mmCIF file of C-alpha atoms in Angstrom:
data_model
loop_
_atom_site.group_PDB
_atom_site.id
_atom_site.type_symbol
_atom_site.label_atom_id
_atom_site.label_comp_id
_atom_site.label_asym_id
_atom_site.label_seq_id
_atom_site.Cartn_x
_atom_site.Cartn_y
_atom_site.Cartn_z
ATOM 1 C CA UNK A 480 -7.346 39.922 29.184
ATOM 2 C CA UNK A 481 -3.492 40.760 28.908
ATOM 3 C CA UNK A 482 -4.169 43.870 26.741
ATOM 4 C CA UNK A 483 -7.170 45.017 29.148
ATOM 5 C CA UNK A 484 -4.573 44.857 31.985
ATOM 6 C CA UNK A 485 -2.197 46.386 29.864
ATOM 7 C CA UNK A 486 -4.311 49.457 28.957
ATOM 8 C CA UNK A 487 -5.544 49.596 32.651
ATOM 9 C CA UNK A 488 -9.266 48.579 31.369
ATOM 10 C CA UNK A 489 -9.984 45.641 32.961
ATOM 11 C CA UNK A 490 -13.773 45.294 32.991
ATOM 12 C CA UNK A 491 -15.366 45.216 36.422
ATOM 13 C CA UNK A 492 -17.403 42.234 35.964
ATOM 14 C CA UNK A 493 -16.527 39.199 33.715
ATOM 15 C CA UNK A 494 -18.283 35.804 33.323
ATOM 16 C CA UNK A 495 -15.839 33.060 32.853
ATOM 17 C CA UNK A 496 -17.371 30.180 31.169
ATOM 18 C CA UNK A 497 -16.476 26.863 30.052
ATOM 19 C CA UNK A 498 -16.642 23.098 30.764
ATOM 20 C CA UNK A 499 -15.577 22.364 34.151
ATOM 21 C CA UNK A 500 -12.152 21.377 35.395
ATOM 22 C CA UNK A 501 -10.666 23.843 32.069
ATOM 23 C CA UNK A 502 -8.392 26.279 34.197
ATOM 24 C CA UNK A 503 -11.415 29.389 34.760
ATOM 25 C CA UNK A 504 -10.763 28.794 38.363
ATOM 26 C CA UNK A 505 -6.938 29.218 37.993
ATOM 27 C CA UNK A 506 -7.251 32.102 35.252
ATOM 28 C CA UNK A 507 -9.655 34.020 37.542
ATOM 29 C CA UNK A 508 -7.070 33.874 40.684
ATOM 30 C CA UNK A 509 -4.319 35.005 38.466
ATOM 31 C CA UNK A 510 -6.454 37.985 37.426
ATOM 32 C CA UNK A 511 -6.701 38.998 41.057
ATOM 33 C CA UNK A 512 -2.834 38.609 42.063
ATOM 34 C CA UNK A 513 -2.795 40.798 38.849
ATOM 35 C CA UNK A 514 -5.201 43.455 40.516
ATOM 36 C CA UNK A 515 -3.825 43.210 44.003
ATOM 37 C CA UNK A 516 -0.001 42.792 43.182
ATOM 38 C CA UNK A 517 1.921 45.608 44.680
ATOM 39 C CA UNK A 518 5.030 46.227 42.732
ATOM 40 C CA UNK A 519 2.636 48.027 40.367
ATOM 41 C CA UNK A 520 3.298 45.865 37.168
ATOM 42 C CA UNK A 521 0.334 45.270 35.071
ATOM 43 C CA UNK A 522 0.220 41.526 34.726
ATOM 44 C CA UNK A 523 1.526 40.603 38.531
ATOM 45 C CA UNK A 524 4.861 39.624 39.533
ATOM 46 C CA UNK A 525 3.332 36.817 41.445
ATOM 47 C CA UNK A 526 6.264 36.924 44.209
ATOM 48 C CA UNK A 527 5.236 39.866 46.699
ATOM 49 C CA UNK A 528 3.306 39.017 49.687
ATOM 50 C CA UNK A 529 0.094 40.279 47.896
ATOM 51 C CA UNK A 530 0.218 37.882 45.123
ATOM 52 C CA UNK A 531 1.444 34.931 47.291
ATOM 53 C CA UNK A 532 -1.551 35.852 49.853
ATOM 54 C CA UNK A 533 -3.938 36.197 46.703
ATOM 55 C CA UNK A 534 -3.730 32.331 45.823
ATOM 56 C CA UNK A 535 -2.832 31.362 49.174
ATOM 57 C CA UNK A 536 -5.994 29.322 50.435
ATOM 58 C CA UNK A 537 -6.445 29.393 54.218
ATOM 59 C CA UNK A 538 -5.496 25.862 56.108
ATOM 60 C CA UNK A 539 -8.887 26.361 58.536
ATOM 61 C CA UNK A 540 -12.977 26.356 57.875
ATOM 62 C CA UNK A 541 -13.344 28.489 55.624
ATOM 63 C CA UNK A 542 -10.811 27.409 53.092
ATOM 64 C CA UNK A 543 -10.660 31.062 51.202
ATOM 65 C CA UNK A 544 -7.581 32.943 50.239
ATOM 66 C CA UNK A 545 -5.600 35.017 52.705
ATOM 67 C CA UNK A 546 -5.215 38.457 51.182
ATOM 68 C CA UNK A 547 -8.294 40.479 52.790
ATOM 69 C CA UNK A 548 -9.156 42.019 49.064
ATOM 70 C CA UNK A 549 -9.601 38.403 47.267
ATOM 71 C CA UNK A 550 -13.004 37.577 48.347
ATOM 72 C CA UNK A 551 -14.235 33.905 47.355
ATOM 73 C CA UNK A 552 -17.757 32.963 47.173
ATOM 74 C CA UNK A 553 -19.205 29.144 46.852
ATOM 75 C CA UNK A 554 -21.913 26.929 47.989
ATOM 76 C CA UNK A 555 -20.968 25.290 50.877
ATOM 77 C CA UNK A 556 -17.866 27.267 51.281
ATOM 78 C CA UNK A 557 -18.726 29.060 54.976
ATOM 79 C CA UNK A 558 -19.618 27.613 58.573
ATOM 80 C CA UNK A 559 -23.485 28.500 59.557
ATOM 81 C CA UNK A 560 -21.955 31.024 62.081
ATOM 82 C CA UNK A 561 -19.984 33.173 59.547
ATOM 83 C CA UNK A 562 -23.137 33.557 57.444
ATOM 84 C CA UNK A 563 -25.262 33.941 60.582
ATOM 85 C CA UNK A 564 -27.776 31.311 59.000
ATOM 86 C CA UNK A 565 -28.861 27.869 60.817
ATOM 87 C CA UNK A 566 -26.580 25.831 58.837
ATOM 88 C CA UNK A 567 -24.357 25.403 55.845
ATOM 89 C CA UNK A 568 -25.465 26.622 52.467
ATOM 90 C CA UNK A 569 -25.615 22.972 50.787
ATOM 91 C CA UNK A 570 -28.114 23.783 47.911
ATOM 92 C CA UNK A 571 -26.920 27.068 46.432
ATOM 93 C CA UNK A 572 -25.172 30.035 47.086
ATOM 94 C CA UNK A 573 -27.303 31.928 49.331
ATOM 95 C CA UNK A 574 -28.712 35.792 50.226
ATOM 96 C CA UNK A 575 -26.638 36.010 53.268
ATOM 97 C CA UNK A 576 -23.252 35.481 51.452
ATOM 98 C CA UNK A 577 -24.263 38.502 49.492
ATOM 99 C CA UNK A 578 -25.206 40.206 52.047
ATOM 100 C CA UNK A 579 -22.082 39.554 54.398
ATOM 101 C CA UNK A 580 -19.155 39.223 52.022
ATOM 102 C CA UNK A 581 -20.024 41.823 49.685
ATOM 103 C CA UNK A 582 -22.481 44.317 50.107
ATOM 104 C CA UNK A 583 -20.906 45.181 53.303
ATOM 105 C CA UNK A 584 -17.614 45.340 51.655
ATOM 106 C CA UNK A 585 -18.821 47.561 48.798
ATOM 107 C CA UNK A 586 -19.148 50.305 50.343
ATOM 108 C CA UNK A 587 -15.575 51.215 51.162
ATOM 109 C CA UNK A 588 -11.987 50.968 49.338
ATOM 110 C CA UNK A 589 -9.853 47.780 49.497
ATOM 111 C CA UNK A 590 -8.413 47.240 52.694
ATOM 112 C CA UNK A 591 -4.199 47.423 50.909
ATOM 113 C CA UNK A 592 -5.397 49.921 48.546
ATOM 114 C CA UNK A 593 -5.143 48.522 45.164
ATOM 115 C CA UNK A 594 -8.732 46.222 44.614
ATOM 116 C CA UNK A 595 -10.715 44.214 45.711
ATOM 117 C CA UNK A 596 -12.001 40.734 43.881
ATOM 118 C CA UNK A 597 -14.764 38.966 44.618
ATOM 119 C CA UNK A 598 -14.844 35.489 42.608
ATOM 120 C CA UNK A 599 -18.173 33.294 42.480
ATOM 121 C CA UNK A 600 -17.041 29.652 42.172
ATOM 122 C CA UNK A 601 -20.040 27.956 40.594
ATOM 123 C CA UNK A 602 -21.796 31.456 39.876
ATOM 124 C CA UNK A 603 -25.050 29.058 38.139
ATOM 125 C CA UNK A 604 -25.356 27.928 42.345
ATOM 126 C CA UNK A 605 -26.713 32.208 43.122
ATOM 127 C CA UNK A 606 -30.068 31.049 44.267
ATOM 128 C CA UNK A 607 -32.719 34.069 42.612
ATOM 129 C CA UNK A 608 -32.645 36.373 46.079
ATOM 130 C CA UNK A 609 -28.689 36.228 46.351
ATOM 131 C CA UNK A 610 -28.441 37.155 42.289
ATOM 132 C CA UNK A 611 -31.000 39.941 42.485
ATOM 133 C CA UNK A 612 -29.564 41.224 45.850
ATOM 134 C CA UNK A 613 -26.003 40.912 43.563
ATOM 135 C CA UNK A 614 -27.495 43.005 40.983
ATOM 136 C CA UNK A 615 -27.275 46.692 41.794
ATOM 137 C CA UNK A 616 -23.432 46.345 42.813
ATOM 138 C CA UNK A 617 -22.438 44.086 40.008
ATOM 139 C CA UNK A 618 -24.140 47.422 37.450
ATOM 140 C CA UNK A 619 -22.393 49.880 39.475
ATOM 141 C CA UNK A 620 -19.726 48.464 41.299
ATOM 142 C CA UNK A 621 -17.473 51.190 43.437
ATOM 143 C CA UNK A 622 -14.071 52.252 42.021
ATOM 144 C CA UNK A 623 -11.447 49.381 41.846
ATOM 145 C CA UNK A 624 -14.136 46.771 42.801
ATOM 146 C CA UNK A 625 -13.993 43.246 40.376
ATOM 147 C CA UNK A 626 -16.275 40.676 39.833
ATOM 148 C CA UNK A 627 -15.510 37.275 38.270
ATOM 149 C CA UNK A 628 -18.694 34.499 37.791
ATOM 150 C CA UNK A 629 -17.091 31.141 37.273
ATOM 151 C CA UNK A 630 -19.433 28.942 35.263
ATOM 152 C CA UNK A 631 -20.057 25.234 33.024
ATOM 153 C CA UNK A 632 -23.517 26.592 32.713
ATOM 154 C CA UNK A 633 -23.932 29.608 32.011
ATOM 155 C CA UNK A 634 -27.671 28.883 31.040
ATOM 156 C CA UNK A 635 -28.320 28.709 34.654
ATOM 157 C CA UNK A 636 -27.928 32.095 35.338
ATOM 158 C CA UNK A 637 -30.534 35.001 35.231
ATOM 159 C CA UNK A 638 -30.295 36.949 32.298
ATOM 160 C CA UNK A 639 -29.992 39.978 34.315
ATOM 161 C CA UNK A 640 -26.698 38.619 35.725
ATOM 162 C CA UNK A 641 -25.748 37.762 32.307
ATOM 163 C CA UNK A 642 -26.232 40.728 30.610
ATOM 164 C CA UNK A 643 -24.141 42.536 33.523
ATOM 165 C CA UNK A 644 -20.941 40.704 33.040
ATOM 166 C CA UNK A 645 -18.052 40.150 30.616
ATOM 167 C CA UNK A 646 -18.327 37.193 28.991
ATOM 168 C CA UNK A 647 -14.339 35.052 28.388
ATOM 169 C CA UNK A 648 -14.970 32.047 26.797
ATOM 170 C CA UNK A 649 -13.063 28.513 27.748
ATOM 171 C CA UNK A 650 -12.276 25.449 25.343
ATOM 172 C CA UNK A 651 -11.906 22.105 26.255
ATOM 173 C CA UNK A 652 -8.169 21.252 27.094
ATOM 174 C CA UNK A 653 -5.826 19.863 24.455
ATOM 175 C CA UNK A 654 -5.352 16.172 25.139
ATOM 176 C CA UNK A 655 -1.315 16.883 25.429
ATOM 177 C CA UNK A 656 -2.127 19.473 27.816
ATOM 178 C CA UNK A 657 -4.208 17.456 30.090
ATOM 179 C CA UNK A 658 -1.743 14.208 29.830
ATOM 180 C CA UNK A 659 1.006 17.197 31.007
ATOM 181 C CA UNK A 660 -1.109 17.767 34.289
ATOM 182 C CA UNK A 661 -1.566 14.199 34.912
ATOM 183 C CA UNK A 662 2.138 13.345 35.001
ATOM 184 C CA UNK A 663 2.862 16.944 36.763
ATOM 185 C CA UNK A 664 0.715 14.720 39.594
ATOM 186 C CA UNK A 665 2.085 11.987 39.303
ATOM 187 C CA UNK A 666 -0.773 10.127 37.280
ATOM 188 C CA UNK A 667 -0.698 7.689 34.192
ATOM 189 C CA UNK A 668 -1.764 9.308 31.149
ATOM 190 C CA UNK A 669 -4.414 7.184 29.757
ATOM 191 C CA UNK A 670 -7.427 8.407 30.810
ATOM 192 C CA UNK A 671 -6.236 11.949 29.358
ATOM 193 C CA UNK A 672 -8.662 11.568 26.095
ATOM 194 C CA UNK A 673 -11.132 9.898 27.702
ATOM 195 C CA UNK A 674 -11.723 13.453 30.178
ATOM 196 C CA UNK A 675 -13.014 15.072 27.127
ATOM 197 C CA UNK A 676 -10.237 18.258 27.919
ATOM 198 C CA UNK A 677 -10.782 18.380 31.561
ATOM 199 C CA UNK A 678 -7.706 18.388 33.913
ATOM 200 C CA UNK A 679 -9.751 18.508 36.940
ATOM 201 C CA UNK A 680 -12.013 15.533 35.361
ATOM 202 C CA UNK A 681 -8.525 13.178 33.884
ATOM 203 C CA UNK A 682 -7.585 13.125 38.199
ATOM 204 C CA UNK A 683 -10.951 11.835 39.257
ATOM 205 C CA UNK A 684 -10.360 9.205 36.512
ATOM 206 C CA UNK A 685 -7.021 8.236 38.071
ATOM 207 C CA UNK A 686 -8.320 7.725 41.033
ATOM 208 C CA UNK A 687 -8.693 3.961 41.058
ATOM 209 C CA UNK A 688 -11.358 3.763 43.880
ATOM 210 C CA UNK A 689 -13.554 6.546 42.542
ATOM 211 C CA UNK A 690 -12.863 5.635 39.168
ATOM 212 C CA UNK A 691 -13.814 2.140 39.617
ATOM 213 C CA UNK A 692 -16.996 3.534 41.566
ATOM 214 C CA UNK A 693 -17.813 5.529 38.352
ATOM 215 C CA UNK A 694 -17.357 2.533 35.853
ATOM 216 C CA UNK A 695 -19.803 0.315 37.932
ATOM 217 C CA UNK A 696 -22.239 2.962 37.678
ATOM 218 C CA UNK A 697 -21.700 3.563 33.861
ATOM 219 C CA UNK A 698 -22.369 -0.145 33.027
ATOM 220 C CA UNK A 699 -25.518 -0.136 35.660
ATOM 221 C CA UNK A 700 -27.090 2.236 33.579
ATOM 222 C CA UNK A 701 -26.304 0.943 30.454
ATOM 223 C CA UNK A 702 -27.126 -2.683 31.783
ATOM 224 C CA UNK A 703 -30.425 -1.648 32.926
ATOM 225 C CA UNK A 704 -31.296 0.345 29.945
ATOM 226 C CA UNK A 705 -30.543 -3.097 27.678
ATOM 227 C CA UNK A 706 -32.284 -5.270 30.416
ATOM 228 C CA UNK A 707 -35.659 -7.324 29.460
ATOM 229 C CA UNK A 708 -37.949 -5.767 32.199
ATOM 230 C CA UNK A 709 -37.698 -2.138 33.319
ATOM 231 C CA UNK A 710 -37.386 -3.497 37.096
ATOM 232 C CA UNK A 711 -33.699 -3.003 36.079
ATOM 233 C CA UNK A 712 -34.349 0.758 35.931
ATOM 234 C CA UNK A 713 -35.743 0.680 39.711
ATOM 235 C CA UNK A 714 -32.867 -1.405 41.049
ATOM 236 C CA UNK A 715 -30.285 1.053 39.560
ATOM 237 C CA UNK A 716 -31.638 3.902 41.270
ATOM 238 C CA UNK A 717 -31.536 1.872 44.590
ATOM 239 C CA UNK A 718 -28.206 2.019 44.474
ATOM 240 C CA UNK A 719 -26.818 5.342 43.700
ATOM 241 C CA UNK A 720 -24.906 7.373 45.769
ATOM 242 C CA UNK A 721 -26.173 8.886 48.726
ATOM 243 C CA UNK A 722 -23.886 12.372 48.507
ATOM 244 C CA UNK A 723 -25.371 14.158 45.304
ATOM 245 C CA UNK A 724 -21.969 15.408 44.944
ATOM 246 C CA UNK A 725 -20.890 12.185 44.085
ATOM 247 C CA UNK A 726 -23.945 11.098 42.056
ATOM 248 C CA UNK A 727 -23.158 14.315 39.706
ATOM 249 C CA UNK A 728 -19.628 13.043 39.305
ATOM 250 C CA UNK A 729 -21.123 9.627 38.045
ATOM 251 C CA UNK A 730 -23.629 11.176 35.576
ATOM 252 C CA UNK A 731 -20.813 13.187 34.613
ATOM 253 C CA UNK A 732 -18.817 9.879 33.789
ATOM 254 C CA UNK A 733 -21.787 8.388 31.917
ATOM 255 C CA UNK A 734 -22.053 11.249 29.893
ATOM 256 C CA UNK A 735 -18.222 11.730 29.112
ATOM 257 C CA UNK A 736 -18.611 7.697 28.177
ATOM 258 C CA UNK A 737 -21.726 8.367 25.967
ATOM 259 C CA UNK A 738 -19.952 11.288 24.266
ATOM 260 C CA UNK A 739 -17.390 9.446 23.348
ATOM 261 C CA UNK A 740 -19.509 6.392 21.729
ATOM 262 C CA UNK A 741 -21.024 8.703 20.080
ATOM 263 C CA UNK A 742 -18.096 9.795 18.244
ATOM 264 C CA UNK A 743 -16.752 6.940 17.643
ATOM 265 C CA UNK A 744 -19.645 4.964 16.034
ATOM 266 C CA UNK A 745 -19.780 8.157 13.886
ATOM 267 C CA UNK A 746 -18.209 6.364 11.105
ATOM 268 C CA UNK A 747 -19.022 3.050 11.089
ATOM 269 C CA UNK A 748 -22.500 2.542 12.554
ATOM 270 C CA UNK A 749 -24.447 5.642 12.560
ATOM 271 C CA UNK A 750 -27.328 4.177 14.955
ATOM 272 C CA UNK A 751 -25.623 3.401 17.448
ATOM 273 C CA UNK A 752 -24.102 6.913 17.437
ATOM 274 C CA UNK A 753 -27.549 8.131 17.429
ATOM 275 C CA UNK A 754 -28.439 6.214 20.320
ATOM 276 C CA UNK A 755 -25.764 7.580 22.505
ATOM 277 C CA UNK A 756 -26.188 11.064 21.209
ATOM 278 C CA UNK A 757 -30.078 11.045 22.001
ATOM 279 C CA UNK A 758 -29.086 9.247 25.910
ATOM 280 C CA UNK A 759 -26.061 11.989 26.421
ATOM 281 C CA UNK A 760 -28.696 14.389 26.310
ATOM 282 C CA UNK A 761 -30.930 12.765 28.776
ATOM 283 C CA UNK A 762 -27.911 12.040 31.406
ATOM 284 C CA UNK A 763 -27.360 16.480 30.876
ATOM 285 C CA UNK A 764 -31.319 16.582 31.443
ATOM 286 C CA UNK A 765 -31.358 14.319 34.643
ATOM 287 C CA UNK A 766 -28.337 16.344 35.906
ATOM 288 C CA UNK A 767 -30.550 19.562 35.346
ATOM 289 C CA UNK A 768 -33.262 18.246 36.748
ATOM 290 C CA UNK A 769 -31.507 17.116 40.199
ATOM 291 C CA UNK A 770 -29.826 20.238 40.215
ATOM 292 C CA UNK A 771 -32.967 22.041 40.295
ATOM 293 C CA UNK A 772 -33.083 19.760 43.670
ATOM 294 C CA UNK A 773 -35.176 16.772 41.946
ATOM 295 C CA UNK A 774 -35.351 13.603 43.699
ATOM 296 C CA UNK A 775 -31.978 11.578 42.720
ATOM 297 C CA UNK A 776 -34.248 8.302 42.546
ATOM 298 C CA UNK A 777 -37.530 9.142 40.538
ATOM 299 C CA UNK A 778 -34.805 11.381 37.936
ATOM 300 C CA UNK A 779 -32.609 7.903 37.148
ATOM 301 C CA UNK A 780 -35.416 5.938 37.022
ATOM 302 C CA UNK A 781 -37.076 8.248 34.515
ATOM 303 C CA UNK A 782 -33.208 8.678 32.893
ATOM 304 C CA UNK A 783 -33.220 4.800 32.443
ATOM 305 C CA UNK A 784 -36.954 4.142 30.610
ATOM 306 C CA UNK A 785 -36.302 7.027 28.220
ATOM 307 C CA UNK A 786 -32.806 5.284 27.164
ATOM 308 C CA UNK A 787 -34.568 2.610 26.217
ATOM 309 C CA UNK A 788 -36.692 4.351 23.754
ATOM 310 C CA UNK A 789 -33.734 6.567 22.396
#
C-alpha cells in the first residue's frame, strides 16, 4: 500500500479483509487522510485540517467523518430521513445508501479537489440490489474516486463485487500487540490471548458486565449440550439476547472459547479437540444462518442438538 501511494497507483477499489477487530477499519481511514491530505505528501502528514477532518467522526446522528470527500457507509449508520426510507437500515446495507451517498456523488470531482473515499464498513451487509446498483461505478469509477470494502467475510459477498476489488489481506494480531492496546485503554492484559488477535474483541472481554454476560452464555451452551434431555437445548434458546447484535457477540465468545479448546486438547486428548473443532464450526454455521436473518431461537436450538452428536 506504501509503494502504491508512493508511485501514485493506488488502486481504485480494494477489499480489506480479515478477522474482525484487526485494524482494516483504522488502515482504511489512514488510506483516505493519505488521499485527501493537502500538503501533497504521498503517505499524509496527518496534521492539516484535511487529515484531522478525514478521521474526525461527527459528534451528531450520523456519526460519519467530517471532511465532505471521506464518505462512510454501514448498516444502521443513517436516520430514515437522510436515506429517504421509512426507517433505519437494521438488516443490511441498503439500495438507497447507494443511491444517495454515492451514485449521486460520482458524477462530479471531490468537493477540496484531491479525492474522494467512500469506505463500506461491513461491505458482506450490501444487500444484492445495493451491490449490483454498486457495480457499474465500482468497474469504472470517475478520476480520483476510491473504494475500500471492509470485511471478516469476504464469502458473503457477490463474486461480482469480489472480482472488482483489490484484495489486502489481514492477520490476526500478535498477542503483545493486542496486550499493548489493552493497557493503552487502560485494561488488564489477560484476556489478550484469549481474543484470538482481536483488539476490538480483548475490550469487550474487559468489560466485566458484558464479559460476564458472555461467559454465562458460553457455559449455557456447553451445559445444555452435556445435559441428559435435550429440553436443555430449548431452555437455552429462551434465554438469549433479545438485540442480535449482542447475541452475535456471544456466539462469537463461544466460538473464540471452542477455538481455543480445540488447540489446547491438541496434544493431549485428541477427542476432545475433535469435539470442539466439529462444534466451532456449527457456532460459525448458526452465526451464518442468523445472519441470513434466521430465527435466533429455532438456529440455537438446532446449534445445541447437533453439539451433542459432534
Amino acid at each position: 500500500m506504501v509503494r502504491a501511494l508512493v508511485a501514485g497507483r493506488v488502486h481504485h477499489a480494494y477489499r480489506f479483509e480479515g478477522p474482525a477487530g484487526v485494524g482494516k477499519e483504522k488502515a482504511a481511514f489512514a488510506l483516505a487522510q493519505s488521499l485527501v491530505c493537502t500538503t501533497g505528501g504521498a503517505l499524509g502528514c496527518g496534521k492539516c485540517s484535511a487529515c484531522q477532518r478525514a478521521v474526525r467522526i461527527a459528534d451528531a446522528d450520523p456519526a460519519v467523518p467530517q471532511h465532505p470527500d471521506v464518505v462512510l457507509l454501514g448498516r444502521g449508520l443513517y436516520p430514515a430521513a437522510a436515506l429517504g426510507t421509512p426507517s433505519r437500515e437494521t438488516t443490511g446495507i441498503g439500495v438507497e445508501q447507494i443511491r444517495r451517498l454515492v451514485l449521486s456523488r460520482t458524477g462530479f470531482p471531490p468537493h477540496e479537489g484531491r479525492a474522494l473515499v467512500f469506505i463500506v464498513r461491513e461491505a458482506e451487509e450490501l444487500t444484492q440490489q445495493a451491490a449490483n446498483a454498486l457495480l457499474k461505478t465500482l468497474e469504472e469509477p470517475a478520476q480520483r474516486t476510491h473504494f475500500i470494502l471492509l470485511t471478516s467475510r469476504p464469502n458473503r459477498l457477490l463474486d461480482t463485487i469480489r472480482s472488482r476489488t483489490l484484495p489486502v489481506r489481514f492477520g490476526p494480531l500478535p498477542v503483545a500487540v493486542v496486550a499493548s492496546i489493552l493497557e493503552e485503554h487502560g485494561k488488564s492484559t489477560e484476556h489478550a490471548e484469549a481474543a484470538e488477535g482481536s483488539a476490538a474483541a480483548a475490550l469487550e472481554l474487559s468489560d466485566e458486565d458484558a464479559s460476564r454476560a458472555r461467559a454465562e452464555f458460553v457455559q449455557g451452551a456447553l451445559d445444555a449440550a452435556s445435559a441428559v434431555a435435550l429440553d436443555g437445548a430449548i431452555v437455552f434458546a429462551q434465554t438469549r439476547p433479545n438485540e442480535r447484535g449482542d447475541l452475535r457477540q456471544n456466539l462469537l465468545a463461544l466460538s473464540q472459547q471452542l477455538a481455543h479448546d480445540a488447540r489446547h486438547a491438541l496434544a493431549d486428548d485428541g477427542t476432545r479437540a475433535v469435539t470442539a473443532a466439529r462444534r466451532y464450526a456449527l457456532v460459525v454455521e448458526t452465526l451464518d444462518a442468523i445472519d441470513r436473518n434466521g430465527q435466533p431461537g429455532l438456529a440455537l436450538e438446532a446449534m445445541i442438538a447437533r453439539f451433542r452428536n459432534a
